[in-house]
Each structure stands twice: as structure tokens, then as C-alpha cells.
Short mmCIF file of C-alpha atoms and ligand atoms in Angstrom, two decimals:
data_model
loop_
_atom_site.label_atom_id
_atom_site.label_comp_id
_atom_site.label_asym_id
_atom_site.label_seq_id
_atom_site.Cartn_x
_atom_site.Cartn_y
_atom_site.Cartn_z
CA MET A 10 182.56 146.84 75.23
CA LYS A 11 182.46 149.88 72.99
CA PRO A 12 179.09 151.70 72.85
CA LEU A 13 177.17 151.23 69.58
CA ARG A 14 177.05 154.17 67.17
CA ILE A 15 173.31 154.10 66.73
CA ALA A 16 170.65 156.05 64.81
CA VAL A 17 166.86 156.07 65.14
CA LEU A 18 164.50 156.10 62.15
CA GLY A 19 161.12 157.54 63.14
CA ALA A 20 160.73 159.85 66.13
CA GLY A 21 157.08 159.10 66.92
CA LEU A 22 155.62 157.51 70.04
CA ILE A 23 157.94 154.52 70.29
CA GLY A 24 160.90 156.13 68.52
CA ARG A 25 161.02 158.70 71.33
CA ARG A 26 161.12 155.91 73.91
CA HIS A 27 164.09 154.37 72.06
CA ILE A 28 165.80 157.78 71.94
CA GLN A 29 165.33 158.24 75.72
CA THR A 30 166.59 154.71 76.36
CA ILE A 31 169.71 155.24 74.26
CA LEU A 32 170.45 158.59 75.92
CA SER A 33 170.07 156.97 79.35
CA MET A 34 172.65 154.25 78.56
CA PRO A 35 175.85 155.94 77.31
CA LEU A 36 177.91 152.82 77.98
CA ALA A 37 175.69 150.79 75.65
CA ALA A 38 175.07 153.23 72.84
CA GLN A 39 175.79 156.68 71.50
CA LEU A 40 172.93 158.34 69.61
CA VAL A 41 174.53 159.75 66.45
CA ALA A 42 171.45 160.69 64.41
CA VAL A 43 167.67 160.68 64.18
CA ALA A 44 165.64 160.85 60.96
CA ASP A 45 161.96 161.74 60.63
CA PRO A 46 160.34 163.72 57.79
CA VAL A 47 157.56 165.15 59.96
CA ALA A 48 158.44 165.28 63.68
CA ASP A 49 159.65 168.56 65.17
CA PRO A 50 163.21 168.21 66.55
CA GLN A 51 162.65 171.30 68.76
CA GLN A 52 160.21 169.24 70.81
CA LEU A 53 162.73 166.47 71.44
CA ASP A 54 165.82 165.92 73.57
CA LEU A 55 168.27 164.47 71.07
CA GLY A 56 171.34 164.68 73.31
CA GLY A 57 173.23 166.51 70.55
CA ALA A 58 172.53 163.90 67.85
CA ALA A 59 172.24 165.11 64.25
CA TRP A 60 168.72 165.54 62.82
CA PHE A 61 167.72 164.51 59.30
CA THR A 62 164.45 164.52 57.39
CA ASP A 63 165.57 161.87 54.91
CA GLU A 64 166.69 158.38 55.89
CA ASN A 65 169.09 157.90 52.94
CA ASP A 66 170.74 161.21 53.66
CA MET A 67 171.08 160.24 57.32
CA LEU A 68 172.65 156.84 56.62
CA GLU A 69 175.03 158.40 54.06
CA ARG A 70 176.23 161.22 56.29
CA ALA A 71 175.98 159.92 59.88
CA MET A 72 177.17 156.38 59.03
CA PRO A 73 175.71 154.61 62.08
CA GLU A 74 176.74 151.01 62.67
CA ALA A 75 173.25 150.14 63.97
CA VAL A 76 169.75 151.55 63.48
CA VAL A 77 166.49 151.37 65.42
CA ILE A 78 163.62 151.26 62.91
CA ALA A 79 160.56 152.81 64.55
CA THR A 80 158.65 153.89 61.46
CA PRO A 81 155.05 152.94 60.57
CA ASN A 82 154.47 149.23 59.84
CA GLY A 83 154.17 149.80 56.08
CA LEU A 84 157.76 151.13 55.93
CA HIS A 85 159.45 148.37 57.97
CA ALA A 86 160.28 146.19 54.95
CA GLN A 87 161.76 149.11 53.00
CA HIS A 88 163.84 150.31 55.96
CA GLY A 89 165.03 146.82 56.88
CA GLN A 90 166.11 146.26 53.27
CA LEU A 91 167.92 149.60 53.28
CA CYS A 92 169.96 148.51 56.32
CA CYS A 93 170.75 145.13 54.75
CA ALA A 94 171.95 146.81 51.55
CA ARG A 95 174.32 148.99 53.59
CA GLY A 96 175.44 146.28 56.03
CA ILE A 97 173.92 148.05 59.05
CA HIS A 98 172.67 146.02 62.04
CA PHE A 99 169.09 146.86 63.00
CA LEU A 100 166.48 146.58 65.73
CA ILE A 101 163.11 146.78 64.00
CA GLU A 102 159.85 147.49 65.78
CA LYS A 103 157.05 144.95 65.61
CA PRO A 104 155.38 143.77 63.45
CA VAL A 105 158.57 142.84 61.63
CA THR A 106 156.87 143.83 58.35
CA ALA A 107 153.30 144.47 57.26
CA THR A 108 152.97 141.30 55.12
CA LEU A 109 154.36 137.76 55.10
CA ASP A 110 155.85 138.18 51.61
CA GLU A 111 157.77 141.23 52.83
CA ALA A 112 158.90 139.25 55.87
CA ALA A 113 160.17 136.40 53.67
CA ALA A 114 162.14 138.83 51.48
CA LEU A 115 163.63 140.51 54.57
CA VAL A 116 164.62 137.16 56.14
CA ASP A 117 166.49 136.38 52.87
CA ALA A 118 168.14 139.79 52.72
CA VAL A 119 169.32 139.51 56.34
CA ALA A 120 170.79 136.05 55.66
CA ARG A 121 172.61 137.33 52.55
CA SER A 122 173.94 140.49 54.20
CA GLY A 123 174.99 138.92 57.51
CA VAL A 124 173.68 141.87 59.55
CA LYS A 125 172.51 141.22 63.12
CA THR A 126 168.84 141.86 63.82
CA LEU A 127 166.34 142.13 66.64
CA VAL A 128 162.57 142.63 66.51
CA GLY A 129 161.07 144.91 69.17
CA HIS A 130 159.16 142.25 71.09
CA HIS A 131 160.41 143.88 74.28
CA ARG A 132 158.21 141.75 76.61
CA ARG A 133 160.65 138.87 76.22
CA TYR A 134 163.11 140.92 78.29
CA LEU A 135 160.75 141.39 81.26
CA ALA A 136 162.38 139.76 84.27
CA VAL A 137 159.13 137.96 85.19
CA VAL A 138 158.99 136.47 81.70
CA GLN A 139 162.58 135.26 82.02
CA GLN A 140 161.77 133.79 85.45
CA ALA A 141 158.66 132.03 84.08
CA ARG A 142 160.55 130.65 81.08
CA GLN A 143 163.22 129.24 83.33
CA LEU A 144 160.66 127.52 85.60
CA ILE A 145 158.96 125.99 82.54
CA ARG A 146 162.23 124.89 80.96
CA GLU A 147 163.57 123.25 84.10
CA GLY A 148 160.29 121.31 84.44
CA ALA A 149 159.37 122.87 87.79
CA LEU A 150 155.67 122.90 86.83
CA GLY A 151 155.62 119.53 85.05
CA ALA A 152 154.53 119.49 81.40
CA LEU A 153 152.59 122.46 80.04
CA VAL A 154 149.00 121.54 79.25
CA ALA A 155 147.26 124.84 78.52
CA ALA A 156 147.72 128.61 78.50
CA SER A 157 144.97 131.16 78.98
CA VAL A 158 145.73 134.80 78.18
CA VAL A 159 143.67 138.00 78.26
CA TRP A 160 144.65 141.41 76.94
CA ALA A 161 141.66 143.63 77.61
CA THR A 162 141.62 147.37 78.08
CA ARG A 163 139.66 150.36 76.81
CA LYS A 164 141.59 152.63 74.48
CA PRO A 165 140.51 156.28 74.72
CA ASP A 166 138.22 157.50 71.95
CA ASP A 167 140.76 160.08 70.69
CA TYR A 168 143.17 157.19 69.97
CA PHE A 169 141.01 156.59 66.89
CA GLN A 170 141.46 160.09 65.50
CA MET A 171 144.40 158.73 63.50
CA ALA A 172 142.65 157.19 60.50
CA TRP A 173 145.01 154.22 60.10
CA ARG A 174 143.93 152.95 63.52
CA THR A 175 140.36 152.56 62.28
CA ARG A 176 141.24 150.47 59.23
CA ALA A 177 142.44 146.91 58.61
CA GLY A 178 145.84 146.29 60.23
CA GLY A 179 145.43 149.13 62.75
CA GLY A 180 143.51 147.12 65.33
CA PRO A 181 144.41 145.29 68.54
CA LEU A 182 145.35 142.09 66.71
CA LEU A 183 148.43 143.52 64.98
CA ILE A 184 149.13 146.27 67.52
CA ASN A 185 148.63 144.43 70.83
CA ALA A 186 147.82 140.73 70.49
CA ILE A 187 150.99 140.22 68.45
CA HIS A 188 152.99 140.79 71.66
CA GLU A 189 150.99 138.12 73.51
CA ILE A 190 151.30 135.70 70.60
CA ASP A 191 155.05 136.29 70.59
CA LEU A 192 155.21 135.60 74.34
CA LEU A 193 153.08 132.49 73.98
CA ARG A 194 155.57 131.20 71.39
CA TYR A 195 158.46 132.11 73.71
CA LEU A 196 156.92 130.35 76.72
CA CYS A 197 154.87 127.48 75.28
CA GLY A 198 156.61 126.50 72.03
CA GLU A 199 156.04 126.88 68.30
CA ILE A 200 152.46 127.45 67.18
CA ILE A 201 151.38 124.82 64.65
CA SER A 202 147.65 125.49 64.31
CA VAL A 203 145.48 128.58 64.80
CA GLY A 204 141.76 129.26 64.99
CA GLY A 205 140.44 132.80 65.22
CA LEU A 206 137.45 135.10 65.38
CA LYS A 207 137.32 138.89 65.07
CA SER A 208 134.53 141.29 65.92
CA HIS A 209 133.97 145.03 65.46
CA ALA A 210 130.63 145.04 67.23
CA ALA A 211 131.67 147.31 70.13
CA ARG A 212 133.00 150.30 68.17
CA GLY A 213 131.51 149.67 64.73
CA LEU A 214 134.77 150.62 62.97
CA GLU A 215 136.17 148.83 59.92
CA VAL A 216 138.94 147.42 62.09
CA GLU A 217 138.33 144.75 64.76
CA ASP A 218 137.99 145.86 68.39
CA THR A 219 137.99 142.30 69.72
CA ALA A 220 139.66 139.06 68.71
CA ALA A 221 139.69 135.56 70.15
CA ALA A 222 142.17 132.88 69.19
CA LEU A 223 142.93 129.21 69.79
CA PHE A 224 146.47 127.87 69.48
CA GLN A 225 148.02 124.44 69.28
CA PHE A 226 151.71 124.33 70.23
CA ASP A 227 154.22 121.80 68.95
CA GLY A 228 154.65 120.20 72.39
CA GLY A 229 150.93 119.44 72.58
CA CYS A 230 149.91 122.34 74.84
CA LEU A 231 146.78 124.31 73.81
CA GLY A 232 146.21 128.03 74.35
CA THR A 233 143.54 130.69 74.18
CA LEU A 234 143.87 134.44 73.80
CA THR A 235 141.12 137.03 74.24
CA CYS A 236 142.06 140.50 73.11
CA THR A 237 139.95 143.65 73.12
CA ASP A 238 140.57 147.38 73.13
CA ALA A 239 136.92 148.14 73.89
CA GLY A 240 136.58 146.59 77.36
CA PHE A 241 137.59 148.08 80.71
CA SER A 242 139.51 145.47 82.73
CA PRO A 243 142.62 145.04 84.90
CA TRP A 244 143.90 142.18 82.71
CA THR A 245 146.75 143.33 80.52
CA ILE A 246 150.38 142.51 81.10
CA GLU A 247 151.08 146.26 81.12
CA GLN A 248 148.71 146.84 84.06
CA GLY A 249 150.16 143.89 85.95
CA SER A 250 153.84 144.63 85.41
CA ARG A 251 154.32 148.43 85.42
CA GLU A 252 155.99 147.84 82.06
CA ASN A 253 154.34 150.89 80.52
CA PRO A 254 153.77 154.05 82.60
CA ALA A 255 150.80 154.98 80.39
CA PHE A 256 148.82 152.10 81.94
CA ALA A 257 147.42 152.40 85.47
CA TYR A 258 148.87 149.64 87.64
CA ALA A 259 146.24 147.07 88.68
CA GLY A 260 148.47 144.27 89.96
CA GLN A 261 146.54 141.44 88.30
CA SER A 262 147.73 138.58 86.14
CA ALA A 263 146.83 138.32 82.47
CA TYR A 264 148.42 134.89 81.89
CA ARG A 265 147.58 131.51 83.40
CA LEU A 266 150.04 128.81 82.43
CA ILE A 267 148.72 125.40 83.43
CA ALA A 268 150.94 122.34 83.74
CA THR A 269 150.69 118.78 85.07
CA GLN A 270 152.26 119.54 88.46
CA GLY A 271 151.10 123.10 89.01
CA SER A 272 150.38 126.47 87.44
CA LEU A 273 151.77 129.95 87.11
CA GLU A 274 150.16 133.38 86.89
CA LEU A 275 151.92 136.20 85.07
CA PRO A 276 153.01 138.94 85.41
CA VAL A 277 152.28 138.72 89.13
CA LEU A 278 154.44 135.58 89.21
CA ARG A 279 152.18 133.54 91.48
CA ARG A 280 152.95 129.82 91.48
CA TRP A 281 150.29 127.25 92.39
CA ALA A 282 151.44 123.81 93.56
CA ALA A 283 150.43 120.86 95.74
CA GLN A 284 150.65 121.53 99.47
CA THR A 285 152.74 118.37 99.72
CA PRO A 286 154.99 117.91 96.67
CA GLY A 287 153.59 115.25 94.33
CA ASP A 288 150.27 114.98 96.18
CA ILE A 289 148.09 116.24 93.32
CA GLY A 290 144.45 115.73 92.41
CA TRP A 291 141.22 117.71 92.46
CA ASP A 292 140.60 116.62 96.06
CA ARG A 293 144.10 117.66 97.18
CA PRO A 294 144.94 121.09 98.61
CA ILE A 295 146.62 123.52 96.23
CA VAL A 296 148.53 126.48 97.59
CA SER A 297 149.95 129.61 96.05
CA GLN A 298 153.33 131.20 96.48
CA ASP A 299 154.11 134.70 95.21
CA LEU A 300 157.62 134.54 93.79
CA PRO A 301 159.51 137.80 94.18
CA PRO A 302 159.30 139.39 90.74
CA ALA A 303 162.47 141.14 89.64
CA TYR A 304 162.01 144.33 87.65
CA HIS A 305 164.07 146.00 85.01
CA ASP A 306 163.13 148.27 82.15
CA PRO A 307 162.63 145.93 79.15
CA TYR A 308 163.73 148.62 76.69
CA GLN A 309 167.03 149.03 78.54
CA ALA A 310 167.47 145.25 78.68
CA GLN A 311 166.75 145.10 74.95
CA LEU A 312 169.37 147.76 74.17
CA SER A 313 172.00 146.04 76.34
CA HIS A 314 171.29 142.81 74.51
CA PHE A 315 171.54 144.60 71.12
CA GLN A 316 175.02 145.78 72.13
CA ARG A 317 176.10 142.26 73.20
CA LEU A 318 174.53 140.75 70.06
CA ILE A 319 176.75 142.97 67.91
CA ARG A 320 179.89 143.24 70.06
CA ALA A 321 179.98 139.83 71.79
CA ASN A 322 178.09 137.66 69.29
CA GLU A 323 175.33 136.84 71.81
CA ALA A 324 172.49 134.76 70.30
CA PRO A 325 169.51 137.02 69.42
CA VAL A 326 166.51 136.89 71.76
CA VAL A 327 164.23 137.56 68.78
CA CYS A 328 165.68 137.97 65.29
CA VAL A 329 163.87 138.88 62.05
CA ARG A 330 163.14 135.21 61.26
CA ASP A 331 161.65 134.69 64.73
CA GLY A 332 159.62 137.91 64.39
CA ALA A 333 158.34 136.64 61.02
CA ARG A 334 157.04 133.49 62.75
CA THR A 335 155.18 135.62 65.29
CA LEU A 336 153.72 137.70 62.44
CA ALA A 337 152.63 134.52 60.63
CA ALA A 338 150.84 133.20 63.74
CA THR A 339 149.17 136.59 64.28
CA LEU A 340 147.96 136.92 60.70
CA ALA A 341 146.70 133.34 60.89
CA VAL A 342 144.14 134.51 63.49
CA ALA A 343 142.72 136.98 60.94
CA GLN A 344 142.85 134.40 58.16
CA SER A 345 141.03 131.81 60.26
CA SER A 346 138.40 134.40 61.14
CA ALA A 347 137.86 135.13 57.45
CA ASP A 348 137.90 131.47 56.28
CA GLY A 349 136.06 129.91 59.21
CA ARG A 350 138.75 127.20 59.40
CA HIS A 351 141.81 126.53 61.52
CA CYS A 352 145.05 127.15 59.69
CA SER A 353 148.77 126.51 60.07
CA PRO A 354 150.98 129.60 60.15
CA ARG A 355 153.49 129.95 57.31
CA ILE A 356 156.89 128.57 58.32
CA PHE A 357 160.01 130.74 58.15
N1 NAD B 18 157.08 147.59 70.97
C1 NAD B 18 155.97 148.23 71.25
O1 NAD B 18 155.35 148.03 72.29
C2 NAD B 18 155.44 149.27 70.31
C3 NAD B 18 154.64 150.28 70.80
C4 NAD B 18 154.16 151.25 69.90
C5 NAD B 18 154.49 151.15 68.54
N2 NAD B 18 155.26 150.12 68.10
C6 NAD B 18 155.59 150.00 66.67
O2 NAD B 18 156.49 151.04 66.35
C7 NAD B 18 156.23 151.56 65.04
C8 NAD B 18 155.94 153.05 65.16
O3 NAD B 18 154.77 153.22 65.93
P1 NAD B 18 154.45 154.61 66.65
O4 NAD B 18 153.30 154.36 67.52
O5 NAD B 18 155.71 155.20 67.22
O6 NAD B 18 153.98 155.46 65.39
P2 NAD B 18 154.05 157.03 65.20
O7 NAD B 18 153.12 157.34 64.09
O8 NAD B 18 153.87 157.72 66.51
O9 NAD B 18 155.58 157.30 64.74
C9 NAD B 18 156.11 156.93 63.49
C10 NAD B 18 157.09 158.02 63.08
O10 NAD B 18 157.76 157.61 61.88
C11 NAD B 18 157.95 158.77 61.09
N3 NAD B 18 158.25 158.42 59.71
C12 NAD B 18 157.38 158.24 58.68
N4 NAD B 18 158.08 157.98 57.56
C13 NAD B 18 159.39 157.99 57.90
C14 NAD B 18 160.61 157.81 57.16
N5 NAD B 18 160.59 157.52 55.84
N6 NAD B 18 161.78 157.93 57.80
C15 NAD B 18 161.81 158.22 59.12
N7 NAD B 18 160.69 158.41 59.88
C16 NAD B 18 159.51 158.29 59.26
C17 NAD B 18 156.65 159.52 61.28
O11 NAD B 18 156.79 160.89 60.89
C18 NAD B 18 156.40 159.35 62.77
O12 NAD B 18 156.99 160.40 63.51
C19 NAD B 18 155.05 150.74 64.51
O13 NAD B 18 155.55 149.71 63.72
C20 NAD B 18 154.40 150.20 65.76
O14 NAD B 18 153.73 148.96 65.53
C21 NAD B 18 155.75 149.20 68.96
#
């Protein structure tokens, strides 16, 4: 398969990770250009790729066949539309767009243009997530009944020096919980009803520091998510999976998936089942088995998939429409918190 001729829009925190990933996988992709109006190219290893300060100029002159959009949330819709208008495939960082109306317009534009898309919900590529999904799908745990998820860590105080992180949209709901909500959809089914609460009591900023959510899935399973960036705990998927080197490894699970015949902890991948198959009940012994978790870099797996999506017509792991559904379920938590009522996420 020919490597993709790829460009990156936005060379900030996550854009740099995409750049490193692309440069580390020459058989999957060749980095032809990077565009960012502010970042300093002298501080970056671009592997010889051309540097631009204007995205239109870059697309015109470098003519990439695919683009990674790693710009701030508020620019996602504009940059996705730009790619659609030029027939360029794109991998867009999460959230797919800042608003649901923008997401709807982008879903339409993608359908009209025929470009291939991915949304950067990279957790779906974690090997332990793939292993868990397979166990659930083949019925190894019985029927899913409930899911309990925690994402709780303490962000450093200087994280909040960037003003946008202190205002609506810059909090853990749209930055962090959206990944867990996406994984819950991937593992447990489509979310049909959402209840939510938000609090800013710990930091006193305009933006929430803590959110709690209730989910009903289409298969009947119920789920809860507790998310805070103001509490010090070992319970984030990053700390349990070594997914992100910025997080100190704690080796604990953040997910408990509970089913009729047994349960599963993630990302440690610990399976709980009856000591004797089928002999279940609260008076019966339950034993755990640590399944050997495979590991691969989810960003590399994502890029390989992007190549196969474009070159070999592989079905997308998470396209713009799918990302829009995750955004709708995430924003429903905030809406429920404001209205004091459960709500159904908008359907895409
Ligand atoms: N998948 C993940 O786990 C993950 C992690 C972090 C961030 N993100 C997402 O990635 C996006 C970027 O986040 P970040 O933390 O890297 O932000 P950042 O502020 O560090 O980087 C954004 C970059 O985009 C540049 N930019 C602004 N306007 C631009 C334009 N018109 N053209 C090109 N570049 C432009 C900025 O100068 C900046 O360098 C956000 O949507 C964020 O939600 C995803």
C-alpha cells in the first residue's frame, strides 16, 4: 500500500504527537506539510516537511491527499468543511466540532463530497479495548447489565493559565469525559437517554471541574460516569494503560463492565467469573483472571487504519457521523445539568 501524502493542521500539543507518529511510520504516511499561524517551526522536527502559516496556502501548494486537523475545537467545523470542498480525506481531532449544528453541517458535507473521515477518538484502538469489545460481542460475559466508569485526576494549576480552559467548553466534560462517553458507546451500545450534573465547587472557575452522568443504552444496559479534574486518584484509563506518558502509571482499572455471567475491569483487563462455569449467585464463589493485555500505540494504530480506510476501503472505526453522536451524548450531560431533566441525545 502506498504511504498517504499527509499534512497536519495545527502544531500544538496533539498536532505534535500526530507529526511524531507520522514521521515514525514512513510506510503508512509521508508528512508533506504542516500549517500553524503561531507555532515556531524551529522548535519542531518536521522531517523535511514544508511549513506554512496559512491553511489555504498550504492546501493549494502542498496538495496533500489527507489532512490531520488538530486545531482548536472552534475551528474544526471550518477546517473539516475546507477539506470537503477540496475533496481531501481527513482525520479530525475530538470533539468533531464545537456545536451540534456544525456537526450536522459537516456530516452533510462529508456525505456530499465522498471524502473518508476519522475522528480522533484514539482509545478505540487500544488493544485492551479491542479485546474487551470482542469478549462482549461474543457473549463471553453474558448480557451487559451496567457499566461504571471513573475518570478522576488532578490537573496542575498552571494548566488553567490558558483562559479558554477556564470557560464553558474548556472543562473535563468536553476535553476528557467525551473520550469515556465515546468508549461507552463503542462497548455498551448507542446511548438513548442521559442525565447529568456539573459542579465547579472545587476550583470555583466558570467551567465545571466535576461532572456526573447517567446513561441508558439501547440494549437496556445502564451506565454511570464520574469525571473530575480536581481530584487526585489512580482511576483514569491513561494511568491504567500507559496510553499517555504524561500520566504516572498506577495500574488500576477505571471501567467496570458488569454482565449476567461475569464482569470485566478495564484497562487492566481483569475478568471475573464463576469458579465453576454457570454456577452463579451471590452465595457462589467468584474468581478473577487477569487476561494478558496486548499493547500498541493507539496513535500508530489509528494512522495505520487511516491508511487502510483510504487505500483499502476499510470501514471507519469512528467517522464524522459517529463522532457527532458522541458529541451529542456528551453535550446532553451539560444540557441535563442545566435543565434538571434527562434528555435524549440528538440523532445523526
Ligand atoms: N485525542 C486526544 O486525546 C486529544 C488530546 C489533546 C487535544 N485534543 C484535541 O486536539 C485539538 C487541539 O488541542 P491541543 O491541545 O493540541 O491545542 P493547542 O492549543 O496546543 O494547539 C492548537 C494549535 O492550532 C494552531 N492553530 C490555530 N489556528 C490555526 C489555523 N487556522 N490553522 C492551523 N493551525 C492553527 C494553534 O496555533 C496551536 O498551535 C483540540 O480539538 C483538542 O480537543 C485531543
